[in-house]
PDB file of C-alpha atoms in Angstrom:
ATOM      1  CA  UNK A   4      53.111  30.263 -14.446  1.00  0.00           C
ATOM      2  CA  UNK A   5      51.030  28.222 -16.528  1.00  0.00           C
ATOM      3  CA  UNK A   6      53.038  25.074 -15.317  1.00  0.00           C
ATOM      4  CA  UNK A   7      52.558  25.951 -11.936  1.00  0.00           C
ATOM      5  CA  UNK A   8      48.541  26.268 -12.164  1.00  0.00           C
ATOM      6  CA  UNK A   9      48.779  22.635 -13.693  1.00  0.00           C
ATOM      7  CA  UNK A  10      50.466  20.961 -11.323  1.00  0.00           C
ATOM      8  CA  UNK A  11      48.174  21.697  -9.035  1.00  0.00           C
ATOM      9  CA  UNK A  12      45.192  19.649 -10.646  1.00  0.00           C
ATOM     10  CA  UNK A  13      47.463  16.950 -11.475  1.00  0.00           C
ATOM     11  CA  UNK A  14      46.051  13.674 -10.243  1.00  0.00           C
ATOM     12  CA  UNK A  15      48.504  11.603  -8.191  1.00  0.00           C
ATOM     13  CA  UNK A  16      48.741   7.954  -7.922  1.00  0.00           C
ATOM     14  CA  UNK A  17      47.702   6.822  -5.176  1.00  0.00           C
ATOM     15  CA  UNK A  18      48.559   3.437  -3.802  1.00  0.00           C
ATOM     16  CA  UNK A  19      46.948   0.655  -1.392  1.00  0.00           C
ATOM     17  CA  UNK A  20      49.229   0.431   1.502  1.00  0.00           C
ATOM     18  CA  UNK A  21      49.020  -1.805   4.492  1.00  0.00           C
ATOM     19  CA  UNK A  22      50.007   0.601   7.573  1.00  0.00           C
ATOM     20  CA  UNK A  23      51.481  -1.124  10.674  1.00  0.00           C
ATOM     21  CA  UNK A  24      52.865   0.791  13.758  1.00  0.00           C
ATOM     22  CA  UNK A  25      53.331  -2.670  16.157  1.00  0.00           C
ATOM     23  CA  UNK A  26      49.688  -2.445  17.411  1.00  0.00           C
ATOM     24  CA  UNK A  27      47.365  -1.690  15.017  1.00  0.00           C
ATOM     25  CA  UNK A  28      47.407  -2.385  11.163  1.00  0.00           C
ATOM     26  CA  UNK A  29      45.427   0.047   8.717  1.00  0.00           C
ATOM     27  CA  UNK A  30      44.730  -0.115   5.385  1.00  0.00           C
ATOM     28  CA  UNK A  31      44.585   3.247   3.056  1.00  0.00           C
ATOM     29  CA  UNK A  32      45.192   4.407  -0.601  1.00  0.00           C
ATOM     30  CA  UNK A  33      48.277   6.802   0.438  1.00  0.00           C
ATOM     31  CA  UNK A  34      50.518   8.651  -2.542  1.00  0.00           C
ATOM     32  CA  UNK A  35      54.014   8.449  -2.524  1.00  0.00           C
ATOM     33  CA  UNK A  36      54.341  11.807  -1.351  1.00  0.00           C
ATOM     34  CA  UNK A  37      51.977  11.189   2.022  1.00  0.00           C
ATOM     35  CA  UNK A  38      53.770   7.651   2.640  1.00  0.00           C
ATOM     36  CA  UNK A  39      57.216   9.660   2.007  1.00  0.00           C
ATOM     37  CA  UNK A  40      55.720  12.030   4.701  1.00  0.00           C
ATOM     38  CA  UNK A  41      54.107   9.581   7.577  1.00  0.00           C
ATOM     39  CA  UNK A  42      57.951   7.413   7.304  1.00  0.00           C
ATOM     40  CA  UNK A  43      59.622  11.203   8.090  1.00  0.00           C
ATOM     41  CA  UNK A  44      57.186  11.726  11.385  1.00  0.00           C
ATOM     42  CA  UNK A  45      57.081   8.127  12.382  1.00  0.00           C
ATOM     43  CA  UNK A  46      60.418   5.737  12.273  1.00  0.00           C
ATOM     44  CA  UNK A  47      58.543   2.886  13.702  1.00  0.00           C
ATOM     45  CA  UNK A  48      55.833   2.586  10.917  1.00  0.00           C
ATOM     46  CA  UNK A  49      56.265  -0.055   8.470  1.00  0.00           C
ATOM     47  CA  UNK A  50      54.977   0.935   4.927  1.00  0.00           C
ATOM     48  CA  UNK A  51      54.340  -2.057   2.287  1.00  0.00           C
ATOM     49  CA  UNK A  52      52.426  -1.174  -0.706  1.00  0.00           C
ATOM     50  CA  UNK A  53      50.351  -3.506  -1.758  1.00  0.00           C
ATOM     51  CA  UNK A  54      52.410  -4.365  -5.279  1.00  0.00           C
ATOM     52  CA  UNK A  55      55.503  -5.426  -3.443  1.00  0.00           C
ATOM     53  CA  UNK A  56      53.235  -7.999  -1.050  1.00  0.00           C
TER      54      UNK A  56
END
């Protein structure tokens, strides 16, 4: 239970990502979890974080 509780305040890393769908390019600080999420929902978006530019 306790585990559970702590997890939830458990900071995630967040990385800057340059977001590009063909027309527009946007740049946020996503965690792997939301970038995991928005390449699910969207096929055509192309992820890079900004470590492997």
């Amino acid at each position: 239970m306790f585990e559970k509780i702590r997890k939830l305040f458990r900071k995630q890393k967040a990385f800057p990502c340059i977001i590009w769908d063909g027309k527009v390019i946007k740049y946020l600080d996503l965690t792997q979890k939301q970038i995991d999420k928005m390449q699910e929902k969207n096929k055509n978006l192309m992820i890079t974080k900004k470590e492997d530019c």
